[in-house]
Amino acid sequence: MATSTTRAPAGEEPPSPTRTTDAPRRRGALLHRLDVKGAPYAFVAPFFVVFAAFSFYPLVYTSWISLHRVELATLDVMEWVALDNYVELWGDERFWNALANTITIGVISTVPQLLMALGLAHLLNYRMRASLFFRVASLVPYATSVAAAALVFTMIFERDFGMINWALSTVGIDPVDWEADKWPAQVAISTIVIWRWTGYNALLYLAAMQAIPADRYEAASLDGASRWKQFTHVTVPGIRSTIVFTIVLSTIGATQLFGEPLIFGQGPNGVTGGADNQYQTLGLLLYEEGWKNYQMGRSATVAWAMFLLLVLVFVVQRLIKRLRSRTS
C-alpha cells in the first residue's frame, strides 16, 4: 500500500515540534516571574496610592502655599513672596511663645505619662484577679473623644465651682485660676493628655513585657536579684525599643496638640490660647493664622515649622543613638 508524505516547499524548513511548545512555555515563565516579583508591589501599591493622595501631595502643596501670600477667601489668588513668610515667622514673638508652650506642655505631659504607663504595665504583667477587666479599663480613656474629655476636665478645673479648687479649699489653699494663669493652665491641659494616653501606652508596654522570655527572670532570681532589680535590669532593657517608640509617638502628639487647649479655653480664648497666649500651642497658632486671620500662607508656614521641628527631633535622637553605640 502506498503512503503519501508531505514535504516542505523548497527553501523552507519543516516545522519543529519544539518550536510550537516554546511560546506557551515562555509565556508561562513570564507570567510566573511577574507573579513572584510583581505581586508584592501590587499588594503594597494601595498604601502608597493613599499616602501620595492624602499625605505626600498635601505636604508638597503646603510647602508651595507657604511661599505665597494667600487668603482663605481667595485661595486661587496667590502672590509670590518667596521666604518672606518664614522670615516674618522667625521674628514673630507669638511663634516663639507657642513653641515654648508646646515644649513645656509636651514635657509636663509626656514624662509623667510614660512613667505612669510603665508602672501600670508592670503591675498588669503580674498574675492578678480580674486582670482582663483592668486591661480593658485602662484603654477606656483612649477610646473617649477629645471633646468629651476636655469638657469634663474643664469643669473639674473651673475656677469658682470646680472640684479641684473645692478640694484645695478643704485644706486651706486659695482657689487657683486654672485658665488665666500660665503654669496652672498648662498643668491642667497636661492632665487631660496624661489621662487619655497613659492606658494606651501601658498596653503597649504590657505587650512588650509579655514577649520577654521567662527564663531571664528565672536566671535573675537565681542570682539573687530583687523585684526592683529584675525590673530595671531585665524588663526595661527588654522593652527598650517599645519605650523609644512611645517617646516618638508622644513627641509627635505633643507637637500637634490642638483639641485639648482649644476646648479648655471655652470660647474665643481657646483659639488664641488664653487672653495672653499663655497656653497657645503651635497647633492653635496654625489654626489662628489660617481660620481666624485668614492668612493661609502664614498658616502653611507654621505647619512646615512643625514638620521641620519633628525632623530635627528625629535627627537629634539618631545622633544620640549613634554616639551611645560608639561609646558602648
C-alpha positions as MATLAB code, in Angstrom:
seq = 'MATSTTRAPAGEEPPSPTRTTDAPRRRGALLHRLDVKGAPYAFVAPFFVVFAAFSFYPLVYTSWISLHRVELATLDVMEWVALDNYVELWGDERFWNALANTITIGVISTVPQLLMALGLAHLLNYRMRASLFFRVASLVPYATSVAAAALVFTMIFERDFGMINWALSTVGIDPVDWEADKWPAQVAISTIVIWRWTGYNALLYLAAMQAIPADRYEAASLDGASRWKQFTHVTVPGIRSTIVFTIVLSTIGATQLFGEPLIFGQGPNGVTGGADNQYQTLGLLLYEEGWKNYQMGRSATVAWAMFLLLVLVFVVQRLIKRLRSRTS';
ca = [
       0.000    0.000    0.000;
       1.448    3.357   -0.964;
       1.790    6.119    1.643;
       1.937    9.809    0.865;
       4.246   12.111    2.721;
       4.001   15.884    2.912;
       7.140   17.690    2.111;
       8.008   21.257    2.934;
       8.224   23.590   -0.011;
      11.619   24.146   -1.440;
      13.676   26.630    0.548;
      11.659   26.193    3.809;
      12.489   24.066    6.832;
       9.907   21.681    8.212;
       8.234   22.939   11.437;
       9.992   21.694   14.537;
       7.789   20.226   17.299;
       9.828   22.064   19.955;
       9.106   25.494   18.439;
       5.355   25.012   18.781;
       5.687   24.405   22.547;
       8.328   27.072   23.295;
       5.923   30.024   23.046;
       3.446   28.790   25.719;
       6.341   27.860   27.986;
       7.882   31.292   27.626;
       4.553   32.970   28.329;
       4.076   30.778   31.392;
       7.565   31.582   32.654;
       6.986   35.286   32.104;
       3.680   35.174   33.985;
       5.350   33.247   36.797;
       8.108   35.842   37.107;
       5.543   38.640   37.119;
       3.552   36.822   39.774;
       6.562   36.224   42.018;
       8.258   39.602   41.579;
       5.296   41.845   40.890;
       2.783   40.558   43.456;
       4.495   42.235   46.453;
       4.391   45.588   44.651;
       0.727   45.079   43.820;
      -0.091   44.370   47.474;
       1.716   47.476   48.803;
       0.559   49.746   45.973;
      -2.768   50.751   47.658;
      -0.887   52.127   50.664;
       1.414   54.239   48.539;
      -1.504   55.489   46.448;
      -3.403   56.589   49.559;
      -0.208   58.041   51.069;
       0.526   60.011   47.917;
      -3.028   61.362   47.719;
      -3.598   62.252   51.374;
      -0.093   62.808   52.795;
       2.588   63.475   50.217;
       0.558   65.758   47.954;
      -0.777   67.906   50.855;
       2.781   68.177   52.194;
       4.140   69.401   48.869;
       1.171   71.699   48.266;
       1.510   73.177   51.760;
       5.171   73.944   51.102;
       4.133   75.699   47.873;
       1.474   77.754   49.673;
       3.961   78.775   52.361;
       5.928   80.625   49.681;
       2.903   82.776   48.760;
       0.586   85.262   50.354;
      -2.806   83.554   50.232;
      -6.073   84.480   51.932;
      -8.709   81.977   52.934;
     -11.465   83.717   50.935;
      -9.439   83.737   47.699;
      -7.387   80.562   47.631;
      -6.990   80.788   43.863;
      -5.164   84.127   44.124;
      -1.538   83.674   45.157;
       1.157   86.305   45.474;
       4.728   85.009   45.371;
       6.675   86.176   48.443;
       9.448   83.520   48.495;
      10.739   83.106   52.074;
       9.096   86.234   53.488;
       6.584   84.183   55.477;
       9.414   82.247   57.127;
      11.322   85.441   57.907;
       8.219   87.027   59.448;
       7.530   83.858   61.426;
      11.125   83.840   62.729;
      10.627   87.363   64.089;
       7.127   86.761   65.436;
       7.026   86.597   69.238;
       3.808   84.572   69.101;
       5.628   81.769   67.280;
       8.355   81.516   69.910;
       5.763   81.709   72.664;
       3.757   78.913   71.029;
       6.924   76.868   70.548;
       7.880   77.291   74.202;
       4.363   76.374   75.330;
       4.386   73.307   73.088;
       7.693   72.137   74.576;
       6.696   72.740   78.200;
       3.256   71.133   77.834;
       4.905   68.246   75.970;
       7.432   67.656   78.748;
       4.880   68.063   81.553;
       2.511   65.615   79.891;
       4.915   63.108   78.333;
       7.321   62.351   81.180;
       4.706   61.551   83.875;
       2.547   59.804   81.292;
       5.222   57.330   80.200;
       6.449   56.721   83.762;
       2.922   56.013   84.951;
       2.285   53.795   81.930;
       5.453   51.823   82.652;
       4.459   51.269   86.279;
       0.891   50.350   85.340;
       2.085   47.854   82.752;
       4.451   46.326   85.296;
       1.534   45.795   87.692;
      -0.732   44.374   84.988;
       2.029   41.973   83.970;
       1.630   40.085   87.255;
      -0.986   37.388   87.683;
      -3.922   39.043   89.392;
      -7.642   38.623   89.584;
      -9.769   40.455   87.002;
      -6.651   41.325   85.039;
      -8.659   41.429   81.809;
     -11.040   43.967   83.343;
      -8.196   46.260   84.369;
      -6.576   45.997   80.933;
      -9.812   46.950   79.205;
     -10.466   49.732   81.722;
      -7.033   51.233   81.074;
      -8.000   51.626   77.411;
     -11.307   53.436   78.085;
      -9.750   56.944   78.327;
      -8.117   56.442   74.922;
     -11.471   55.464   73.424;
     -13.096   58.599   74.853;
     -13.334   61.511   72.436;
     -11.103   64.527   72.934;
     -14.098   66.853   73.178;
     -15.792   64.862   75.946;
     -12.593   64.500   77.978;
     -11.659   68.167   77.607;
     -15.158   69.339   78.606;
     -15.183   67.171   81.726;
     -11.728   68.315   82.823;
     -12.656   71.926   82.071;
     -15.493   71.645   84.594;
     -13.183   69.923   87.077;
     -10.640   72.756   86.807;
     -13.287   75.515   86.804;
     -12.296   78.481   88.961;
     -15.450   79.042   91.018;
     -17.224   75.682   91.151;
     -14.559   73.197   90.067;
     -13.812   70.039   92.009;
     -10.067   70.735   92.174;
     -10.495   74.144   93.784;
     -13.070   72.696   96.167;
     -10.561   70.039   97.256;
      -7.877   72.711   97.678;
     -10.209   74.843   99.787;
     -10.754   71.964  102.215;
      -7.062   72.096  103.142;
      -6.900   75.884  103.323;
      -5.448   76.640   99.852;
      -6.908   79.580   97.929;
      -8.690   78.841   94.630;
      -6.497   78.764   91.532;
      -7.489   80.423   88.274;
      -6.533   77.467   86.111;
      -7.416   79.116   82.806;
      -5.970   82.611   83.308;
      -2.553   81.754   84.764;
       0.150   80.271   82.561;
       1.520   77.351   84.556;
      -1.791   76.221   86.087;
      -3.342   76.230   82.596;
      -0.505   74.157   81.172;
      -0.704   71.719   84.088;
      -4.459   71.352   83.575;
      -4.053   70.708   79.845;
      -1.256   68.217   80.531;
      -3.559   66.402   82.962;
      -6.057   65.832   80.154;
      -3.312   64.422   77.918;
      -1.957   62.194   80.700;
      -5.424   60.823   81.455;
      -6.126   59.988   77.815;
      -2.845   58.352   76.809;
      -1.467   56.608   79.906;
      -3.568   53.468   79.462;
      -2.778   53.228   75.753;
       0.978   53.362   76.380;
       0.594   50.942   79.284;
      -0.922   48.321   76.977;
       1.963   48.787   74.537;
       4.439   48.238   77.358;
       2.441   45.249   78.618;
       2.545   43.566   75.202;
       6.304   44.086   75.057;
       6.788   42.762   78.607;
       4.888   39.569   77.847;
       7.256   38.909   74.947;
      10.281   38.774   77.298;
      11.340   35.126   77.869;
      10.561   33.850   81.370;
      13.997   32.244   81.717;
      15.561   35.703   82.023;
      13.567   36.371   85.174;
      14.375   32.877   86.487;
      18.081   33.440   85.944;
      17.880   36.837   87.640;
      16.042   35.412   90.654;
      18.603   32.605   90.960;
      21.327   35.260   91.038;
      19.529   36.902   93.961;
      18.077   39.866   92.099;
      15.145   41.581   93.791;
      11.918   42.524   92.046;
      13.199   46.074   91.540;
      16.495   44.868   90.028;
      14.614   42.491   87.760;
      12.513   45.416   86.615;
      15.478   47.709   85.961;
      17.891   45.103   84.545;
      15.533   42.721   82.716;
      12.199   44.385   81.997;
      13.332   47.859   80.968;
      16.160   46.675   78.652;
      13.791   44.092   77.164;
      11.241   46.720   76.122;
      13.701   49.481   75.210;
      12.570   49.583   71.577;
       8.939   49.966   72.666;
       9.890   52.787   75.037;
      11.639   54.606   72.183;
       8.550   54.061   70.021;
       6.231   55.578   72.636;
       8.587   58.534   73.119;
       8.448   59.217   69.383;
       4.641   58.943   69.342;
       4.317   61.210   72.375;
       6.636   63.782   70.808;
       4.568   63.845   67.621;
       1.356   64.106   69.639;
       2.729   66.933   71.796;
       3.815   68.872   68.708;
       0.345   68.523   67.170;
      -1.566   69.250   70.393;
      -4.756   71.066   69.429;
      -8.079   69.767   70.749;
      -7.346   69.873   74.481;
      -6.207   73.520   74.716;
      -8.872   74.652   72.217;
     -11.762   73.274   74.281;
     -10.107   74.190   77.569;
     -10.280   77.867   76.542;
     -14.109   77.745   76.484;
     -14.681   80.153   73.608;
     -12.625   82.719   71.714;
      -9.725   82.388   74.158;
      -9.322   78.777   73.091;
      -8.017   79.743   69.652;
      -5.515   82.247   71.000;
      -4.502   80.025   73.906;
      -5.811   82.383   76.553;
      -6.019   86.144   76.749;
      -2.220   86.428   76.884;
      -1.436   83.352   74.732;
      -0.310   81.647   77.933;
      -1.072   78.145   76.661;
      -1.207   78.626   72.874;
       0.492   75.731   71.089;
       1.789   75.524   67.545;
      -1.410   73.766   66.508;
      -3.515   76.638   67.856;
      -1.245   79.196   66.192;
      -1.674   77.390   62.871;
      -5.451   77.455   63.287;
      -5.455   81.132   64.320;
      -3.411   82.235   61.320;
      -5.466   80.271   58.817;
      -9.052   80.358   60.081;
      -9.133   83.485   62.221;
      -6.698   85.816   60.462;
      -7.431   84.192   57.046;
      -3.707   84.066   56.173;
      -3.264   80.600   54.693;
       0.309   81.287   53.625;
       1.396   82.012   57.194;
      -0.652   79.051   58.411;
       1.181   76.766   55.977;
       4.463   78.237   57.210;
       3.596   77.254   60.784;
       2.695   73.762   59.575;
       6.077   73.387   57.913;
       7.800   74.729   61.018;
       6.106   71.938   62.998;
       7.233   69.376   60.424;
      10.823   70.622   60.480;
      10.769   70.562   64.277;
       9.840   66.873   64.228;
      12.584   66.175   61.693;
      15.081   67.960   63.949;
      14.000   65.901   66.953;
      14.377   62.696   64.917;
      17.867   63.679   63.727;
      18.970   64.513   67.272;
      17.624   61.177   68.507;
      19.554   59.313   65.810;
      22.760   61.186   66.636;
      22.411   60.360   70.325;
      21.821   56.706   69.468;
      24.951   56.599   67.297;
      27.056   58.238   70.000;
      25.851   55.709   72.546;
      26.603   52.802   70.214;
      30.142   54.094   69.664;
      30.865   54.583   73.345;
      29.410   51.219   74.366;
];
